[in-house]
Structures are given as C-alpha cells and as structure tokens.
PDB file of C-alpha atoms in Angstrom:
ATOM      1  CA  MET A   1      -2.501   4.905 -65.524  1.00 44.00           C
ATOM      2  CA  ASN A   2      -5.830   3.472 -64.485  1.00 41.00           C
ATOM      3  CA  MET A   3      -4.081   0.342 -63.258  1.00 39.00           C
ATOM      4  CA  LEU A   4      -1.614   2.463 -61.221  1.00 38.00           C
ATOM      5  CA  SER A   5      -4.480   4.382 -59.585  1.00 37.00           C
ATOM      6  CA  ARG A   6      -6.174   1.150 -58.564  1.00 41.00           C
ATOM      7  CA  PHE A   7      -2.901  -0.152 -57.130  1.00 38.00           C
ATOM      8  CA  VAL A   8      -2.420   3.024 -55.073  1.00 40.00           C
ATOM      9  CA  VAL A   9      -6.014   2.894 -53.737  1.00 40.00           C
ATOM     10  CA  VAL A  10      -5.667  -0.788 -52.819  1.00 41.00           C
ATOM     11  CA  ALA A  11      -2.284  -0.110 -51.179  1.00 41.00           C
ATOM     12  CA  CYS A  12      -3.731   2.781 -49.170  1.00 42.00           C
ATOM     13  CA  LEU A  13      -6.630   0.663 -47.985  1.00 42.00           C
ATOM     14  CA  ALA A  14      -4.461  -2.331 -47.141  1.00 45.00           C
ATOM     15  CA  LEU A  15      -1.644  -0.387 -45.469  1.00 43.00           C
ATOM     16  CA  PRO A  16      -3.391   0.152 -42.112  1.00 46.00           C
ATOM     17  CA  PHE A  17      -4.103  -3.575 -41.846  1.00 45.00           C
ATOM     18  CA  THR A  18      -0.641  -4.699 -42.808  1.00 48.00           C
ATOM     19  CA  ALA A  19       1.038  -2.120 -40.592  1.00 48.00           C
ATOM     20  CA  CYS A  20      -0.826  -3.311 -37.520  1.00 49.00           C
ATOM     21  CA  LYS A  21       1.170  -5.624 -35.402  1.00 49.00           C
ATOM     22  CA  LYS A  22      -0.756  -8.164 -33.448  1.00 51.00           C
ATOM     23  CA  GLU A  23      -0.640  -7.007 -29.844  1.00 54.00           C
ATOM     24  CA  GLU A  24       0.924  -9.462 -27.515  1.00 54.00           C
ATOM     25  CA  ALA A  25      -0.336  -9.988 -24.021  1.00 52.00           C
ATOM     26  CA  PRO A  26       1.923  -8.250 -21.523  1.00 55.00           C
ATOM     27  CA  LYS A  27       4.403 -10.604 -20.000  1.00 54.00           C
ATOM     28  CA  THR A  28       4.228 -10.818 -16.254  1.00 52.00           C
ATOM     29  CA  GLU A  29       7.107 -12.119 -14.297  1.00 57.00           C
ATOM     30  CA  ALA A  30       6.479 -14.018 -11.112  1.00 58.00           C
ATOM     31  CA  VAL A  31       7.690 -12.069  -8.115  1.00 65.00           C
ATOM     32  CA  ALA A  32       9.555 -14.151  -5.585  1.00 80.00           C
ATOM     33  CA  ALA A  33       7.946 -14.135  -2.165  1.00 85.00           C
ATOM     34  CA  VAL A  34       9.832 -12.188   0.477  1.00 89.00           C
ATOM     35  CA  PRO A  35       9.762 -13.833   3.919  1.00 87.00           C
ATOM     36  CA  LEU A  36       8.695 -12.051   7.086  1.00 88.00           C
ATOM     37  CA  PRO A  37      11.814 -10.336   8.464  1.00 87.00           C
ATOM     38  CA  ALA A  38      13.393 -11.683  11.609  1.00 84.00           C
ATOM     39  CA  GLY A  39      14.974  -8.340  12.477  1.00 82.00           C
ATOM     40  CA  GLY A  40      13.193  -5.621  14.361  1.00 82.00           C
ATOM     41  CA  GLU A  41      14.510  -2.541  12.600  1.00 82.00           C
ATOM     42  CA  GLN A  42      12.628  -0.760   9.818  1.00 84.00           C
ATOM     43  CA  LYS A  43      15.526  -1.229   7.376  1.00 87.00           C
ATOM     44  CA  ASP A  44      15.101  -5.001   7.745  1.00 87.00           C
ATOM     45  CA  TRP A  45      11.452  -4.676   6.727  1.00 90.00           C
ATOM     46  CA  ILE A  46      11.800  -2.507   3.600  1.00 90.00           C
ATOM     47  CA  PRO A  47      11.978  -5.362   1.028  1.00 92.00           C
ATOM     48  CA  TYR A  48       9.110  -7.168   2.762  1.00 91.00           C
ATOM     49  CA  LEU A  49       6.946  -4.040   2.819  1.00 91.00           C
ATOM     50  CA  GLN A  50       7.643  -3.376  -0.864  1.00 92.00           C
ATOM     51  CA  TYR A  51       6.634  -6.952  -1.680  1.00 91.00           C
ATOM     52  CA  LYS A  52       3.381  -6.635   0.293  1.00 93.00           C
ATOM     53  CA  LEU A  53       2.450  -3.132  -0.907  1.00 92.00           C
ATOM     54  CA  VAL A  54       3.136  -3.146  -4.653  1.00 91.00           C
ATOM     55  CA  PRO A  55      -0.100  -5.029  -5.494  1.00 92.00           C
ATOM     56  CA  HIS A  56      -2.141  -2.347  -3.690  1.00 91.00           C
ATOM     57  CA  MET A  57      -0.558   0.771  -5.212  1.00 92.00           C
ATOM     58  CA  GLY A  58      -3.225   1.270  -7.891  1.00 93.00           C
ATOM     59  CA  GLY A  59      -4.780   4.718  -7.519  1.00 91.00           C
ATOM     60  CA  ILE A  60      -2.127   5.916  -5.065  1.00 92.00           C
ATOM     61  CA  THR A  61      -0.719   9.292  -6.087  1.00 90.00           C
ATOM     62  CA  ASN A  62       1.834   9.844  -3.308  1.00 90.00           C
ATOM     63  CA  SER A  63       4.395   7.825  -1.402  1.00 91.00           C
ATOM     64  CA  PRO A  64       2.707   5.777   1.325  1.00 93.00           C
ATOM     65  CA  PHE A  65       2.764   6.947   4.929  1.00 93.00           C
ATOM     66  CA  VAL A  66       4.504   4.063   6.733  1.00 94.00           C
ATOM     67  CA  TYR A  67       4.060   3.696  10.490  1.00 95.00           C
ATOM     68  CA  PHE A  68       6.491   1.169  11.911  1.00 93.00           C
ATOM     69  CA  LEU A  69       7.309   0.229  15.479  1.00 93.00           C
ATOM     70  CA  PRO A  70      10.510  -1.733  16.197  1.00 92.00           C
ATOM     71  CA  LYS A  71      10.717  -4.670  18.610  1.00 92.00           C
ATOM     72  CA  ALA A  72       9.775  -3.905  22.194  1.00 91.00           C
ATOM     73  CA  ASP A  73      13.305  -4.660  23.434  1.00 91.00           C
ATOM     74  CA  THR A  74      14.681  -1.808  21.312  1.00 89.00           C
ATOM     75  CA  GLU A  75      16.256   0.998  23.311  1.00 91.00           C
ATOM     76  CA  ASP A  76      13.695   3.742  24.056  1.00 92.00           C
ATOM     77  CA  PHE A  77      10.786   1.714  22.664  1.00 92.00           C
ATOM     78  CA  GLY A  78       8.318   3.696  24.792  1.00 94.00           C
ATOM     79  CA  GLY A  79       9.589   6.963  23.373  1.00 94.00           C
ATOM     80  CA  LYS A  80       9.465   5.646  19.823  1.00 94.00           C
ATOM     81  CA  TYR A  81       5.887   4.500  20.378  1.00 96.00           C
ATOM     82  CA  GLU A  82       4.864   7.911  21.740  1.00 96.00           C
ATOM     83  CA  ARG A  83       6.525   9.765  18.838  1.00 96.00           C
ATOM     84  CA  GLN A  84       4.918   7.439  16.287  1.00 95.00           C
ATOM     85  CA  LEU A  85       1.492   7.887  17.902  1.00 96.00           C
ATOM     86  CA  GLU A  86       1.951  11.662  17.967  1.00 97.00           C
ATOM     87  CA  LYS A  87       2.950  11.700  14.288  1.00 96.00           C
ATOM     88  CA  LEU A  88      -0.058   9.562  13.323  1.00 96.00           C
ATOM     89  CA  GLU A  89      -2.422  11.784  15.305  1.00 96.00           C
ATOM     90  CA  GLN A  90      -0.943  14.914  13.675  1.00 96.00           C
ATOM     91  CA  ASP A  91      -1.222  13.397  10.188  1.00 95.00           C
ATOM     92  CA  LEU A  92      -4.822  12.358  10.795  1.00 96.00           C
ATOM     93  CA  GLY A  93      -5.601  15.747  12.353  1.00 93.00           C
ATOM     94  CA  ARG A  94      -4.339  17.560   9.245  1.00 93.00           C
ATOM     95  CA  GLY A  95      -6.428  15.261   7.098  1.00 92.00           C
ATOM     96  CA  ILE A  96      -5.368  12.531   4.707  1.00 93.00           C
ATOM     97  CA  THR A  97      -6.748  13.070   1.221  1.00 92.00           C
ATOM     98  CA  GLU A  98      -7.852  10.704  -1.509  1.00 94.00           C
ATOM     99  CA  GLY A  99      -5.034   8.916  -3.323  1.00 95.00           C
ATOM    100  CA  ASN A 100      -2.946   8.348  -0.205  1.00 95.00           C
ATOM    101  CA  MET A 101      -2.042   5.140   1.593  1.00 96.00           C
ATOM    102  CA  LEU A 102      -1.334   4.532   5.278  1.00 96.00           C
ATOM    103  CA  VAL A 103       0.697   1.413   6.047  1.00 96.00           C
ATOM    104  CA  PHE A 104       0.997  -0.212   9.453  1.00 96.00           C
ATOM    105  CA  ALA A 105       3.520  -2.986  10.078  1.00 94.00           C
ATOM    106  CA  SER A 106       5.628  -3.992  13.041  1.00 94.00           C
ATOM    107  CA  PRO A 107       7.311  -6.891  14.787  1.00 94.00           C
ATOM    108  CA  GLU A 108       5.127  -5.679  17.710  1.00 93.00           C
ATOM    109  CA  PRO A 109       1.714  -5.839  16.023  1.00 94.00           C
ATOM    110  CA  GLU A 110      -0.293  -5.689  19.275  1.00 96.00           C
ATOM    111  CA  LYS A 111       1.262  -2.338  20.145  1.00 95.00           C
ATOM    112  CA  GLU A 112       0.788  -1.132  16.562  1.00 96.00           C
ATOM    113  CA  VAL A 113      -2.945  -1.932  16.796  1.00 97.00           C
ATOM    114  CA  GLU A 114      -3.160  -0.085  20.104  1.00 97.00           C
ATOM    115  CA  MET A 115      -1.659   2.955  18.361  1.00 97.00           C
ATOM    116  CA  ILE A 116      -4.130   2.720  15.449  1.00 97.00           C
ATOM    117  CA  GLU A 117      -7.142   2.379  17.757  1.00 97.00           C
ATOM    118  CA  THR A 118      -6.018   5.361  19.825  1.00 97.00           C
ATOM    119  CA  ALA A 119      -5.296   7.651  16.870  1.00 97.00           C
ATOM    120  CA  PHE A 120      -8.373   6.843  14.783  1.00 96.00           C
ATOM    121  CA  LYS A 121     -10.730   7.794  17.641  1.00 95.00           C
ATOM    122  CA  GLN A 122     -10.275  11.438  16.588  1.00 93.00           C
ATOM    123  CA  VAL A 123     -11.157  10.862  12.909  1.00 95.00           C
ATOM    124  CA  GLY A 124     -14.654  11.859  11.827  1.00 94.00           C
ATOM    125  CA  PRO A 125     -16.907   9.350  10.055  1.00 95.00           C
ATOM    126  CA  GLY A 126     -16.451   9.256   6.276  1.00 94.00           C
ATOM    127  CA  THR A 127     -13.671  11.858   6.241  1.00 95.00           C
ATOM    128  CA  MET A 128     -11.048   9.650   4.596  1.00 95.00           C
ATOM    129  CA  LYS A 129     -12.789   8.387   1.473  1.00 95.00           C
ATOM    130  CA  GLY A 130     -10.348   7.312  -1.237  1.00 94.00           C
ATOM    131  CA  VAL A 131      -7.575   6.598   1.272  1.00 96.00           C
ATOM    132  CA  LYS A 132      -6.169   3.084   1.571  1.00 96.00           C
ATOM    133  CA  VAL A 133      -5.157   1.708   4.957  1.00 97.00           C
ATOM    134  CA  VAL A 134      -2.970  -1.402   4.866  1.00 97.00           C
ATOM    135  CA  PHE A 135      -2.364  -3.423   8.010  1.00 97.00           C
ATOM    136  CA  ILE A 136       0.168  -6.254   7.996  1.00 95.00           C
ATOM    137  CA  GLY A 137      -0.352  -8.593  10.910  1.00 95.00           C
ATOM    138  CA  THR A 138      -2.497 -11.448  12.205  1.00 95.00           C
ATOM    139  CA  PRO A 139      -6.154 -11.973  11.227  1.00 96.00           C
ATOM    140  CA  ILE A 140      -7.395 -11.367  14.783  1.00 96.00           C
ATOM    141  CA  LEU A 141      -5.534  -8.065  15.034  1.00 97.00           C
ATOM    142  CA  GLY A 142      -6.635  -7.247  11.497  1.00 97.00           C
ATOM    143  CA  GLU A 143     -10.264  -7.355  12.628  1.00 97.00           C
ATOM    144  CA  ARG A 144      -9.505  -4.881  15.416  1.00 97.00           C
ATOM    145  CA  VAL A 145      -7.835  -2.537  12.933  1.00 97.00           C
ATOM    146  CA  LYS A 146     -10.766  -2.885  10.535  1.00 97.00           C
ATOM    147  CA  ALA A 147     -13.194  -1.907  13.292  1.00 97.00           C
ATOM    148  CA  ALA A 148     -11.050   1.134  14.158  1.00 97.00           C
ATOM    149  CA  VAL A 149     -10.463   2.494  10.638  1.00 97.00           C
ATOM    150  CA  GLU A 150     -13.544   1.651   8.547  1.00 96.00           C
ATOM    151  CA  PRO A 151     -15.804   4.318  10.116  1.00 97.00           C
ATOM    152  CA  ALA A 152     -13.449   6.909   8.589  1.00 96.00           C
ATOM    153  CA  GLY A 153     -14.486   5.673   5.136  1.00 96.00           C
ATOM    154  CA  VAL A 154     -11.116   4.220   4.148  1.00 96.00           C
ATOM    155  CA  GLU A 155     -10.485   1.266   1.880  1.00 96.00           C
ATOM    156  CA  TYR A 156      -9.127  -1.235   4.394  1.00 97.00           C
ATOM    157  CA  ILE A 157      -6.638  -3.841   3.195  1.00 96.00           C
ATOM    158  CA  PHE A 158      -5.415  -6.664   5.405  1.00 97.00           C
ATOM    159  CA  GLU A 159      -2.184  -8.501   4.580  1.00 95.00           C
ATOM    160  CA  GLU A 160      -1.295 -11.465   6.724  1.00 94.00           C
ATOM    161  CA  ALA A 161       2.226 -11.300   8.121  1.00 91.00           C
ATOM    162  CA  LYS A 162       3.889 -14.482   6.959  1.00 89.00           C
TER     163      LYS A 162
END
C-alpha cells in the first residue's frame, strides 16, 4: 500500500508537467500585396483599403469611418465632395471617441487633403485622443494631413499609396 501511495503522489506531481504541451509560435501567413486600384469607384478600392488598414486595427473598437472621394471626372464630383465634407464636419462636430479610426483615401488625394484641412479647423486641440487617423496618399500630402490633424491629439498614420 505504501508503494501505491508513493506512485499516486509521484503521478499527481508529474501529471501537470506531462500534460503541458509545448506551445508553438503562432504561424503567420504572408499576406499578398494588393496593388493600388486603377478604378475610381469606392468598390474598386475595398480590397486595397482592407490590405492597408488591417495592420492598424489594434485598439479599434468600431468599424472605421471611411471618407472616400471618387475620380474628379465622376458625374457630380462637386456634389459628392460637398456631401463628404459635410458628413466629415458633422462627424467631427459630434465628437469622435477613443477606439475609433478615420480613414482617408481617394484617387483624388489633393482634393481629399483639402477636405481634411477644411474640416479639422473646427476640432479643438487634444479633443480626439485615442482616435487613429489614417491617410493613404503621397508623402508630401501626408505632411499636410499630419499638420491638420495632429493638434486634435489623434494618432496619425500615413500609408503611402502604391
């Protein structure tokens, strides 16, 4: 009986060590690069935007706010620009809270930057802490966006459009 007791004690002590499975490093699969879309409609840009945004989604608790302008030769481009600007100003006026992401991308990046600069003039300093702002465009335009949005206290992320 004494021998059986020792066996049970040894088995109980050894069980946690033998039951542990060596943890394997998570396998990461390489994501194929998605090229910059040639089309000017938002539907053409969805896979590209997903490719560019997924790495920045950490800490985001809601679906991103995506502001997209089509190509300038699109019918009623002026009206679409005005509606997009109005929507952005309304969203910013209501307040964007921590855990949200604003995304700006367009085949007309110059006009997109104009919209951002105009809308962010109304935002108070430091009022958007914990909010990520992602701009997809050229480095020169990215600097203009950075200057427009950083006073609001956002985490600014630039992604080069390529």
